[in-house]
Amino acid sequence: MAELQGKGINPGLAVIIVGDDPASRVYVNNKKKACAEIGIYSEEHALPAETTEAELISLIHTLNGRKEISGILCQLPLPKHICEENVLLAIDPKKDVDAFHPVNVGKIMIGDYDFLPCTPAGVMELIKESGIDPAGKECVVVGRSNIVGKPQAMLLLHAHGTVTICHSRTKNLSEVTRRADILVAAVGKANFITSDMVKDGAVVIDVGMNRNSEGKLCGDVDFENVKDKCAAITPVPGGVGPMTIAMLMKNTVRAALL
Ligand code: L34
């Protein structure tokens, strides 16, 4: 960071959080902590749950115009009375460190992008750093959200994987997941992926962030029963979550260079 600052490049991140969702609070705190650790300026805009869409968009316009802010992140989900799409559209694509703006989504589709969305990019980094090459492998993504499932499939495709996206209407789901050399679970249901759905020797990436009946944080994968049959598996916590934050830091630095 000192090297960048010596060149007059000062990354700055604005994080917006609306309302008091306790999980969002933890994630936003982790993001601010990461900024502090690596010397990125950050500021938090904590708005009450009653904030109107117009007020939120007006704040985004102000942040778009501020030079010392290179990245803007509006933590999702937003309260129901606010249209997420309108909010994401308001963020300057060059400051869109989540890569959720349609301009950035489109650039990713083409493969010519400024930013990658943090969670799918973190998953790709985990795969790469573990010495696994998706090229020619059966990659199965369970979940089709705009935030994870869809962009995850695209990034695996860019890495030359043979990609299948599964979702709630998929027939014979376990038949499909059992084909996977690389299985990415982004469903949002604790213990959804059971050991009978996993091929021996598969690589299993758990994107889930759920609370079980005891309030304990757990992923989408039945970790205890899956871990012995797969070649590699990510835990929750301590897996994809911290990688999401690392990729946000990368995007914020990148935004300062645009
Ligand atoms: N705009 N909204 C926007 N961008 C994002 O990239 C996110 N996401 C998801 C929710 N809403 C968002 C996140 O930041 C999920 N997410 C996220 C970020 C960090 C962590 C989890 C989810 C994280 O730090 N996980 C820790 C444990 C956290 C805990 O103790 O609850 C982990 O070790 O997995």
PDB file of C-alpha atoms and ligand atoms in Angstrom:
ATOM      1  CA  MET A   1       0.000   0.000   0.000  1.00  0.00           C
ATOM      2  CA  ALA A   2       2.861   2.389   0.828  1.00  0.00           C
ATOM      3  CA  GLU A   3       4.195   1.866  -2.703  1.00  0.00           C
ATOM      4  CA  LEU A   4       0.837   2.923  -4.200  1.00  0.00           C
ATOM      5  CA  GLN A   5       0.506   5.860  -1.858  1.00  0.00           C
ATOM      6  CA  GLY A   6       3.990   6.974  -2.849  1.00  0.00           C
ATOM      7  CA  LYS A   7       2.618   7.280  -6.386  1.00  0.00           C
ATOM      8  CA  GLY A   8      -0.349   9.332  -5.164  1.00  0.00           C
ATOM      9  CA  ILE A   9      -2.780   6.413  -5.428  1.00  0.00           C
ATOM     10  CA  ASN A  10      -4.995   6.209  -2.351  1.00  0.00           C
ATOM     11  CA  PRO A  11      -7.710   3.544  -2.436  1.00  0.00           C
ATOM     12  CA  GLY A  12     -10.798   4.440  -0.421  1.00  0.00           C
ATOM     13  CA  LEU A  13     -13.866   2.288   0.225  1.00  0.00           C
ATOM     14  CA  ALA A  14     -17.339   3.497   1.216  1.00  0.00           C
ATOM     15  CA  VAL A  15     -19.525   0.777   2.717  1.00  0.00           C
ATOM     16  CA  ILE A  16     -23.253   1.418   3.030  1.00  0.00           C
ATOM     17  CA  ILE A  17     -25.382  -0.646   5.384  1.00  0.00           C
ATOM     18  CA  VAL A  18     -29.127  -0.062   5.679  1.00  0.00           C
ATOM     19  CA  GLY A  19     -30.989  -1.377   8.728  1.00  0.00           C
ATOM     20  CA  ASP A  20     -29.712  -3.672  11.459  1.00  0.00           C
ATOM     21  CA  ASP A  21     -29.448  -7.174  10.024  1.00  0.00           C
ATOM     22  CA  PRO A  22     -26.989  -8.858  12.438  1.00  0.00           C
ATOM     23  CA  ALA A  23     -25.278 -10.984   9.754  1.00  0.00           C
ATOM     24  CA  SER A  24     -24.739  -7.941   7.515  1.00  0.00           C
ATOM     25  CA  ARG A  25     -23.297  -6.108  10.509  1.00  0.00           C
ATOM     26  CA  VAL A  26     -20.685  -8.860  11.029  1.00  0.00           C
ATOM     27  CA  TYR A  27     -19.743  -8.927   7.319  1.00  0.00           C
ATOM     28  CA  VAL A  28     -19.449  -5.132   7.121  1.00  0.00           C
ATOM     29  CA  ASN A  29     -17.307  -5.065  10.270  1.00  0.00           C
ATOM     30  CA  ASN A  30     -15.021  -7.715   8.740  1.00  0.00           C
ATOM     31  CA  LYS A  31     -14.684  -5.579   5.597  1.00  0.00           C
ATOM     32  CA  LYS A  32     -13.758  -2.480   7.591  1.00  0.00           C
ATOM     33  CA  LYS A  33     -11.269  -4.504   9.637  1.00  0.00           C
ATOM     34  CA  ALA A  34      -9.595  -5.796   6.461  1.00  0.00           C
ATOM     35  CA  CYS A  35      -9.289  -2.238   5.120  1.00  0.00           C
ATOM     36  CA  ALA A  36      -7.673  -1.097   8.376  1.00  0.00           C
ATOM     37  CA  GLU A  37      -5.256  -4.049   8.367  1.00  0.00           C
ATOM     38  CA  ILE A  38      -3.903  -3.308   4.900  1.00  0.00           C
ATOM     39  CA  GLY A  39      -4.093   0.474   5.085  1.00  0.00           C
ATOM     40  CA  ILE A  40      -7.073   1.194   2.835  1.00  0.00           C
ATOM     41  CA  TYR A  41      -9.106   4.217   3.896  1.00  0.00           C
ATOM     42  CA  SER A  42     -12.710   3.191   4.603  1.00  0.00           C
ATOM     43  CA  GLU A  43     -15.849   4.883   5.768  1.00  0.00           C
ATOM     44  CA  GLU A  44     -19.134   3.383   6.850  1.00  0.00           C
ATOM     45  CA  HIS A  45     -22.526   4.879   6.102  1.00  0.00           C
ATOM     46  CA  ALA A  46     -24.966   3.162   8.476  1.00  0.00           C
ATOM     47  CA  LEU A  47     -28.494   4.211   7.562  1.00  0.00           C
ATOM     48  CA  PRO A  48     -31.698   3.432   9.465  1.00  0.00           C
ATOM     49  CA  ALA A  49     -34.052   0.735   8.106  1.00  0.00           C
ATOM     50  CA  GLU A  50     -36.646   3.425   7.237  1.00  0.00           C
ATOM     51  CA  THR A  51     -34.272   5.145   4.770  1.00  0.00           C
ATOM     52  CA  THR A  52     -36.046   5.767   1.461  1.00  0.00           C
ATOM     53  CA  GLU A  53     -34.725   4.578  -1.875  1.00  0.00           C
ATOM     54  CA  ALA A  54     -34.328   8.216  -2.947  1.00  0.00           C
ATOM     55  CA  GLU A  55     -32.229   9.033   0.137  1.00  0.00           C
ATOM     56  CA  LEU A  56     -29.986   6.018  -0.448  1.00  0.00           C
ATOM     57  CA  ILE A  57     -29.518   6.857  -4.128  1.00  0.00           C
ATOM     58  CA  SER A  58     -28.762  10.453  -3.233  1.00  0.00           C
ATOM     59  CA  LEU A  59     -25.965   9.255  -0.899  1.00  0.00           C
ATOM     60  CA  ILE A  60     -24.580   7.071  -3.705  1.00  0.00           C
ATOM     61  CA  HIS A  61     -24.548  10.049  -6.069  1.00  0.00           C
ATOM     62  CA  THR A  62     -22.554  12.027  -3.500  1.00  0.00           C
ATOM     63  CA  LEU A  63     -20.068   9.155  -3.120  1.00  0.00           C
ATOM     64  CA  ASN A  64     -19.802   8.803  -6.925  1.00  0.00           C
ATOM     65  CA  GLY A  65     -18.598  12.394  -7.033  1.00  0.00           C
ATOM     66  CA  ARG A  66     -15.971  12.152  -4.260  1.00  0.00           C
ATOM     67  CA  LYS A  67     -12.381  11.692  -5.435  1.00  0.00           C
ATOM     68  CA  GLU A  68     -11.112  10.029  -2.256  1.00  0.00           C
ATOM     69  CA  ILE A  69     -13.710   7.254  -2.619  1.00  0.00           C
ATOM     70  CA  SER A  70     -12.575   4.713  -5.222  1.00  0.00           C
ATOM     71  CA  GLY A  71     -15.024   1.949  -4.298  1.00  0.00           C
ATOM     72  CA  ILE A  72     -18.656   1.944  -3.187  1.00  0.00           C
ATOM     73  CA  LEU A  73     -20.335  -1.127  -1.728  1.00  0.00           C
ATOM     74  CA  CYS A  74     -23.967  -1.257  -0.646  1.00  0.00           C
ATOM     75  CA  GLN A  75     -24.369  -4.317   1.562  1.00  0.00           C
ATOM     76  CA  LEU A  76     -27.210  -6.622   0.497  1.00  0.00           C
ATOM     77  CA  PRO A  77     -29.912  -7.543   1.287  1.00  0.00           C
ATOM     78  CA  LEU A  78     -31.672  -4.169   1.483  1.00  0.00           C
ATOM     79  CA  PRO A  79     -34.983  -3.586   3.294  1.00  0.00           C
ATOM     80  CA  LYS A  80     -37.955  -4.710   1.175  1.00  0.00           C
ATOM     81  CA  HIS A  81     -39.224  -1.209   0.326  1.00  0.00           C
ATOM     82  CA  ILE A  82     -35.973  -0.440  -1.537  1.00  0.00           C
ATOM     83  CA  CYS A  83     -35.450  -1.774  -5.070  1.00  0.00           C
ATOM     84  CA  GLU A  84     -31.979  -3.332  -5.186  1.00  0.00           C
ATOM     85  CA  GLU A  85     -31.754  -2.999  -8.941  1.00  0.00           C
ATOM     86  CA  ASN A  86     -32.272   0.784  -8.831  1.00  0.00           C
ATOM     87  CA  VAL A  87     -29.644   1.117  -6.114  1.00  0.00           C
ATOM     88  CA  LEU A  88     -27.026  -0.967  -7.934  1.00  0.00           C
ATOM     89  CA  LEU A  89     -27.689   1.029 -11.132  1.00  0.00           C
ATOM     90  CA  ALA A  90     -26.882   4.254  -9.281  1.00  0.00           C
ATOM     91  CA  ILE A  91     -23.313   3.197  -8.454  1.00  0.00           C
ATOM     92  CA  ASP A  92     -20.704   4.490 -10.916  1.00  0.00           C
ATOM     93  CA  PRO A  93     -19.514   1.303 -12.725  1.00  0.00           C
ATOM     94  CA  LYS A  94     -15.891   2.398 -12.151  1.00  0.00           C
ATOM     95  CA  LYS A  95     -16.525   2.419  -8.378  1.00  0.00           C
ATOM     96  CA  ASP A  96     -18.601  -0.765  -8.393  1.00  0.00           C
ATOM     97  CA  VAL A  97     -16.223  -2.999  -6.403  1.00  0.00           C
ATOM     98  CA  ASP A  98     -18.942  -5.688  -6.125  1.00  0.00           C
ATOM     99  CA  ALA A  99     -19.263  -5.848  -9.935  1.00  0.00           C
ATOM    100  CA  PHE A 100     -23.062  -5.929  -9.591  1.00  0.00           C
ATOM    101  CA  HIS A 101     -23.813  -3.051 -12.015  1.00  0.00           C
ATOM    102  CA  PRO A 102     -25.230  -4.341 -15.349  1.00  0.00           C
ATOM    103  CA  VAL A 103     -22.292  -2.762 -17.204  1.00  0.00           C
ATOM    104  CA  ASN A 104     -19.844  -4.814 -15.161  1.00  0.00           C
ATOM    105  CA  VAL A 105     -22.012  -7.939 -15.350  1.00  0.00           C
ATOM    106  CA  GLY A 106     -22.002  -7.577 -19.143  1.00  0.00           C
ATOM    107  CA  LYS A 107     -18.234  -7.096 -19.240  1.00  0.00           C
ATOM    108  CA  ILE A 108     -17.757 -10.302 -17.256  1.00  0.00           C
ATOM    109  CA  MET A 109     -19.928 -12.192 -19.732  1.00  0.00           C
ATOM    110  CA  ILE A 110     -17.616 -11.071 -22.552  1.00  0.00           C
ATOM    111  CA  GLY A 111     -14.487 -11.773 -20.506  1.00  0.00           C
ATOM    112  CA  ASP A 112     -13.183  -8.189 -20.651  1.00  0.00           C
ATOM    113  CA  TYR A 113     -13.708  -6.760 -17.190  1.00  0.00           C
ATOM    114  CA  ASP A 114     -12.392  -4.281 -14.612  1.00  0.00           C
ATOM    115  CA  PHE A 115     -13.733  -6.173 -11.596  1.00  0.00           C
ATOM    116  CA  LEU A 116     -14.883  -9.677 -10.768  1.00  0.00           C
ATOM    117  CA  PRO A 117     -17.640 -10.208  -8.200  1.00  0.00           C
ATOM    118  CA  CYS A 118     -15.946 -10.897  -4.868  1.00  0.00           C
ATOM    119  CA  THR A 119     -17.415 -14.255  -3.849  1.00  0.00           C
ATOM    120  CA  PRO A 120     -17.037 -16.077  -7.205  1.00  0.00           C
ATOM    121  CA  ALA A 121     -13.569 -14.539  -7.654  1.00  0.00           C
ATOM    122  CA  GLY A 122     -12.619 -15.768  -4.173  1.00  0.00           C
ATOM    123  CA  VAL A 123     -13.750 -19.269  -5.111  1.00  0.00           C
ATOM    124  CA  MET A 124     -11.607 -19.192  -8.271  1.00  0.00           C
ATOM    125  CA  GLU A 125      -8.621 -18.024  -6.243  1.00  0.00           C
ATOM    126  CA  LEU A 126      -9.081 -20.908  -3.773  1.00  0.00           C
ATOM    127  CA  ILE A 127      -9.248 -23.398  -6.647  1.00  0.00           C
ATOM    128  CA  LYS A 128      -6.191 -21.936  -8.372  1.00  0.00           C
ATOM    129  CA  GLU A 129      -4.084 -21.637  -5.227  1.00  0.00           C
ATOM    130  CA  SER A 130      -4.860 -25.270  -4.387  1.00  0.00           C
ATOM    131  CA  GLY A 131      -3.249 -26.278  -7.671  1.00  0.00           C
ATOM    132  CA  ILE A 132      -6.533 -27.328  -9.251  1.00  0.00           C
ATOM    133  CA  ASP A 133      -7.139 -26.512 -12.919  1.00  0.00           C
ATOM    134  CA  PRO A 134     -10.841 -26.450 -13.954  1.00  0.00           C
ATOM    135  CA  ALA A 135      -9.932 -26.938 -17.642  1.00  0.00           C
ATOM    136  CA  GLY A 136     -11.913 -29.855 -19.042  1.00  0.00           C
ATOM    137  CA  LYS A 137     -13.363 -30.751 -15.621  1.00  0.00           C
ATOM    138  CA  GLU A 138     -17.033 -31.258 -14.794  1.00  0.00           C
ATOM    139  CA  CYS A 139     -17.929 -28.175 -12.745  1.00  0.00           C
ATOM    140  CA  VAL A 140     -21.357 -28.133 -11.096  1.00  0.00           C
ATOM    141  CA  VAL A 141     -22.725 -24.986  -9.469  1.00  0.00           C
ATOM    142  CA  VAL A 142     -25.762 -25.454  -7.249  1.00  0.00           C
ATOM    143  CA  GLY A 143     -27.620 -22.133  -7.099  1.00  0.00           C
ATOM    144  CA  ARG A 144     -28.361 -19.508  -9.753  1.00  0.00           C
ATOM    145  CA  SER A 145     -28.299 -16.151  -7.937  1.00  0.00           C
ATOM    146  CA  ASN A 146     -26.990 -13.041  -9.685  1.00  0.00           C
ATOM    147  CA  ILE A 147     -24.464 -12.601  -6.866  1.00  0.00           C
ATOM    148  CA  VAL A 148     -22.937 -16.084  -6.831  1.00  0.00           C
ATOM    149  CA  GLY A 149     -24.370 -18.888  -8.976  1.00  0.00           C
ATOM    150  CA  LYS A 150     -24.550 -17.182 -12.374  1.00  0.00           C
ATOM    151  CA  PRO A 151     -21.197 -15.342 -12.248  1.00  0.00           C
ATOM    152  CA  GLN A 152     -19.536 -18.410 -10.677  1.00  0.00           C
ATOM    153  CA  ALA A 153     -20.590 -20.501 -13.659  1.00  0.00           C
ATOM    154  CA  MET A 154     -19.204 -17.868 -16.020  1.00  0.00           C
ATOM    155  CA  LEU A 155     -15.818 -17.749 -14.270  1.00  0.00           C
ATOM    156  CA  LEU A 156     -15.528 -21.551 -14.320  1.00  0.00           C
ATOM    157  CA  LEU A 157     -16.396 -21.417 -18.016  1.00  0.00           C
ATOM    158  CA  HIS A 158     -13.664 -18.816 -18.598  1.00  0.00           C
ATOM    159  CA  ALA A 159     -11.299 -21.280 -16.899  1.00  0.00           C
ATOM    160  CA  HIS A 160     -12.383 -23.876 -19.513  1.00  0.00           C
ATOM    161  CA  GLY A 161     -14.534 -25.996 -17.218  1.00  0.00           C
ATOM    162  CA  THR A 162     -17.552 -27.928 -18.497  1.00  0.00           C
ATOM    163  CA  VAL A 163     -20.187 -26.137 -16.449  1.00  0.00           C
ATOM    164  CA  THR A 164     -23.641 -27.147 -15.246  1.00  0.00           C
ATOM    165  CA  ILE A 165     -25.879 -24.880 -13.177  1.00  0.00           C
ATOM    166  CA  CYS A 166     -28.412 -26.645 -10.932  1.00  0.00           C
ATOM    167  CA  HIS A 167     -31.313 -25.043  -9.086  1.00  0.00           C
ATOM    168  CA  SER A 168     -34.578 -25.782  -7.318  1.00  0.00           C
ATOM    169  CA  ARG A 169     -36.236 -27.150 -10.494  1.00  0.00           C
ATOM    170  CA  THR A 170     -33.341 -29.441 -11.436  1.00  0.00           C
ATOM    171  CA  LYS A 171     -34.474 -33.042 -11.803  1.00  0.00           C
ATOM    172  CA  ASN A 172     -32.358 -35.776 -10.219  1.00  0.00           C
ATOM    173  CA  LEU A 173     -30.117 -33.219  -8.552  1.00  0.00           C
ATOM    174  CA  SER A 174     -27.860 -35.743  -6.855  1.00  0.00           C
ATOM    175  CA  GLU A 175     -27.263 -37.487 -10.169  1.00  0.00           C
ATOM    176  CA  VAL A 176     -25.926 -34.215 -11.558  1.00  0.00           C
ATOM    177  CA  THR A 177     -23.890 -33.245  -8.492  1.00  0.00           C
ATOM    178  CA  ARG A 178     -22.307 -36.721  -8.414  1.00  0.00           C
ATOM    179  CA  ARG A 179     -20.791 -35.997 -11.830  1.00  0.00           C
ATOM    180  CA  ALA A 180     -18.894 -33.002 -10.458  1.00  0.00           C
ATOM    181  CA  ASP A 181     -15.108 -32.901 -10.279  1.00  0.00           C
ATOM    182  CA  ILE A 182     -15.585 -29.409  -8.830  1.00  0.00           C
ATOM    183  CA  LEU A 183     -18.813 -28.802  -6.888  1.00  0.00           C
ATOM    184  CA  VAL A 184     -19.763 -25.290  -5.785  1.00  0.00           C
ATOM    185  CA  ALA A 185     -22.654 -25.077  -3.322  1.00  0.00           C
ATOM    186  CA  ALA A 186     -24.443 -21.712  -3.217  1.00  0.00           C
ATOM    187  CA  VAL A 187     -27.924 -22.698  -2.108  1.00  0.00           C
ATOM    188  CA  GLY A 188     -28.475 -21.037   1.253  1.00  0.00           C
ATOM    189  CA  LYS A 189     -29.634 -24.151   3.133  1.00  0.00           C
ATOM    190  CA  ALA A 190     -27.669 -25.827   5.920  1.00  0.00           C
ATOM    191  CA  ASN A 191     -26.545 -29.413   5.222  1.00  0.00           C
ATOM    192  CA  PHE A 192     -28.172 -29.352   1.766  1.00  0.00           C
ATOM    193  CA  ILE A 193     -25.248 -31.163   0.114  1.00  0.00           C
ATOM    194  CA  THR A 194     -24.993 -34.615   1.680  1.00  0.00           C
ATOM    195  CA  SER A 195     -22.245 -37.171   1.126  1.00  0.00           C
ATOM    196  CA  ASP A 196     -24.328 -39.249  -1.318  1.00  0.00           C
ATOM    197  CA  MET A 197     -24.395 -36.206  -3.642  1.00  0.00           C
ATOM    198  CA  VAL A 198     -20.595 -36.007  -3.869  1.00  0.00           C
ATOM    199  CA  LYS A 199     -18.276 -38.074  -6.052  1.00  0.00           C
ATOM    200  CA  ASP A 200     -15.217 -39.649  -4.420  1.00  0.00           C
ATOM    201  CA  GLY A 201     -12.260 -37.328  -4.882  1.00  0.00           C
ATOM    202  CA  ALA A 202     -14.305 -34.250  -5.822  1.00  0.00           C
ATOM    203  CA  VAL A 203     -13.328 -30.688  -4.888  1.00  0.00           C
ATOM    204  CA  VAL A 204     -16.125 -29.166  -2.814  1.00  0.00           C
ATOM    205  CA  ILE A 205     -16.492 -25.409  -2.336  1.00  0.00           C
ATOM    206  CA  ASP A 206     -19.070 -24.254   0.187  1.00  0.00           C
ATOM    207  CA  VAL A 207     -20.401 -20.736  -0.376  1.00  0.00           C
ATOM    208  CA  GLY A 208     -23.281 -21.093   2.119  1.00  0.00           C
ATOM    209  CA  MET A 209     -23.596 -18.798   5.156  1.00  0.00           C
ATOM    210  CA  ASN A 210     -26.439 -20.235   7.206  1.00  0.00           C
ATOM    211  CA  ARG A 211     -27.366 -20.434  10.867  1.00  0.00           C
ATOM    212  CA  ASN A 212     -28.441 -23.880  12.045  1.00  0.00           C
ATOM    213  CA  SER A 213     -31.150 -24.500  14.659  1.00  0.00           C
ATOM    214  CA  GLU A 214     -28.658 -23.745  17.455  1.00  0.00           C
ATOM    215  CA  GLY A 215     -27.705 -20.441  15.841  1.00  0.00           C
ATOM    216  CA  LYS A 216     -24.306 -21.762  14.776  1.00  0.00           C
ATOM    217  CA  LEU A 217     -22.821 -20.559  11.472  1.00  0.00           C
ATOM    218  CA  CYS A 218     -22.685 -23.347   8.907  1.00  0.00           C
ATOM    219  CA  GLY A 219     -22.425 -23.764   5.157  1.00  0.00           C
ATOM    220  CA  ASP A 220     -24.541 -25.637   2.604  1.00  0.00           C
ATOM    221  CA  VAL A 221     -22.453 -28.796   2.832  1.00  0.00           C
ATOM    222  CA  ASP A 222     -22.707 -31.540   5.449  1.00  0.00           C
ATOM    223  CA  PHE A 223     -19.000 -31.015   6.154  1.00  0.00           C
ATOM    224  CA  GLU A 224     -18.465 -33.843   8.670  1.00  0.00           C
ATOM    225  CA  ASN A 225     -19.794 -36.524   6.337  1.00  0.00           C
ATOM    226  CA  VAL A 226     -18.437 -35.116   3.072  1.00  0.00           C
ATOM    227  CA  LYS A 227     -14.894 -34.262   4.150  1.00  0.00           C
ATOM    228  CA  ASP A 228     -13.521 -37.810   4.077  1.00  0.00           C
ATOM    229  CA  LYS A 229     -14.644 -38.635   0.551  1.00  0.00           C
ATOM    230  CA  CYS A 230     -13.507 -35.498  -1.263  1.00  0.00           C
ATOM    231  CA  ALA A 231     -10.042 -34.386  -2.368  1.00  0.00           C
ATOM    232  CA  ALA A 232     -10.487 -30.880  -0.953  1.00  0.00           C
ATOM    233  CA  ILE A 233     -13.243 -28.990   0.832  1.00  0.00           C
ATOM    234  CA  THR A 234     -13.674 -25.474   2.208  1.00  0.00           C
ATOM    235  CA  PRO A 235     -14.937 -24.989   5.776  1.00  0.00           C
ATOM    236  CA  VAL A 236     -17.528 -22.476   7.010  1.00  0.00           C
ATOM    237  CA  PRO A 237     -16.483 -20.261   8.692  1.00  0.00           C
ATOM    238  CA  GLY A 238     -12.930 -19.696   7.488  1.00  0.00           C
ATOM    239  CA  GLY A 239     -13.411 -20.644   3.827  1.00  0.00           C
ATOM    240  CA  VAL A 240     -15.062 -18.590   1.121  1.00  0.00           C
ATOM    241  CA  GLY A 241     -16.113 -15.722   3.481  1.00  0.00           C
ATOM    242  CA  PRO A 242     -12.580 -14.418   4.133  1.00  0.00           C
ATOM    243  CA  MET A 243     -11.772 -14.860   0.424  1.00  0.00           C
ATOM    244  CA  THR A 244     -14.761 -12.653  -0.475  1.00  0.00           C
ATOM    245  CA  ILE A 245     -13.258  -9.948   1.669  1.00  0.00           C
ATOM    246  CA  ALA A 246      -9.767 -10.411   0.205  1.00  0.00           C
ATOM    247  CA  MET A 247     -11.214  -9.967  -3.314  1.00  0.00           C
ATOM    248  CA  LEU A 248     -13.016  -6.813  -2.179  1.00  0.00           C
ATOM    249  CA  MET A 249      -9.661  -5.394  -1.096  1.00  0.00           C
ATOM    250  CA  LYS A 250      -8.200  -6.288  -4.496  1.00  0.00           C
ATOM    251  CA  ASN A 251     -11.118  -4.620  -6.306  1.00  0.00           C
ATOM    252  CA  THR A 252     -10.810  -1.485  -4.188  1.00  0.00           C
ATOM    253  CA  VAL A 253      -7.130  -1.119  -5.093  1.00  0.00           C
ATOM    254  CA  ARG A 254      -7.987  -1.801  -8.731  1.00  0.00           C
ATOM    255  CA  ALA A 255     -10.724   0.865  -8.649  1.00  0.00           C
ATOM    256  CA  ALA A 256      -8.176   3.409  -7.438  1.00  0.00           C
ATOM    257  CA  LEU A 257      -6.098   2.660 -10.532  1.00  0.00           C
ATOM    258  CA  LEU A 258      -8.973   3.097 -13.038  1.00  0.00           C
TER     259      LEU A 258
HETATM  260  N1  L34 B   1     -23.115  -5.815  -1.677  1.00  0.00           N
HETATM  261  N2  L34 B   1     -23.625  -7.594  -0.332  1.00  0.00           N
HETATM  262  C1  L34 B   1     -22.761  -6.980  -1.153  1.00  0.00           C
HETATM  263  N3  L34 B   1     -21.544  -7.505  -1.473  1.00  0.00           N
HETATM  264  C2  L34 B   1     -21.161  -8.706  -0.943  1.00  0.00           C
HETATM  265  O1  L34 B   1     -19.997  -9.245  -1.313  1.00  0.00           O
HETATM  266  C3  L34 B   1     -22.019  -9.361  -0.059  1.00  0.00           C
HETATM  267  N4  L34 B   1     -21.680 -10.539   0.562  1.00  0.00           N
HETATM  268  C4  L34 B   1     -22.730 -11.529   0.842  1.00  0.00           C
HETATM  269  C5  L34 B   1     -23.887 -10.798   1.534  1.00  0.00           C
HETATM  270  N5  L34 B   1     -24.159  -9.475   0.990  1.00  0.00           N
HETATM  271  C6  L34 B   1     -23.272  -8.799   0.224  1.00  0.00           C
HETATM  272  C7  L34 B   1     -20.735 -10.615   1.531  1.00  0.00           C
HETATM  273  O2  L34 B   1     -19.916  -9.742   1.736  1.00  0.00           O
HETATM  274  C8  L34 B   1     -22.015 -12.489   1.778  1.00  0.00           C
HETATM  275  N6  L34 B   1     -20.825 -11.788   2.200  1.00  0.00           N
HETATM  276  C9  L34 B   1     -19.956 -12.216   3.229  1.00  0.00           C
HETATM  277  C10 L34 B   1     -18.793 -11.543   3.555  1.00  0.00           C
HETATM  278  C11 L34 B   1     -17.968 -11.957   4.587  1.00  0.00           C
HETATM  279  C12 L34 B   1     -18.290 -13.074   5.312  1.00  0.00           C
HETATM  280  C13 L34 B   1     -19.437 -13.769   4.992  1.00  0.00           C
HETATM  281  C14 L34 B   1     -20.262 -13.339   3.958  1.00  0.00           C
HETATM  282  C15 L34 B   1     -17.413 -13.483   6.439  1.00  0.00           C
HETATM  283  O3  L34 B   1     -16.639 -12.709   6.934  1.00  0.00           O
HETATM  284  N7  L34 B   1     -17.539 -14.746   6.893  1.00  0.00           N
HETATM  285  C16 L34 B   1     -16.765 -15.267   8.000  1.00  0.00           C
HETATM  286  C17 L34 B   1     -17.598 -15.516   9.233  1.00  0.00           C
HETATM  287  C18 L34 B   1     -18.576 -14.452   9.576  1.00  0.00           C
HETATM  288  C19 L34 B   1     -19.377 -14.739  10.826  1.00  0.00           C
HETATM  289  O4  L34 B   1     -18.760 -15.091  11.865  1.00  0.00           O
HETATM  290  O5  L34 B   1     -20.621 -14.613  10.769  1.00  0.00           O
HETATM  291  C20 L34 B   1     -16.199 -16.621   7.562  1.00  0.00           C
HETATM  292  O6  L34 B   1     -15.206 -17.047   8.133  1.00  0.00           O
HETATM  293  O7  L34 B   1     -16.795 -17.258   6.692  1.00  0.00           O
END
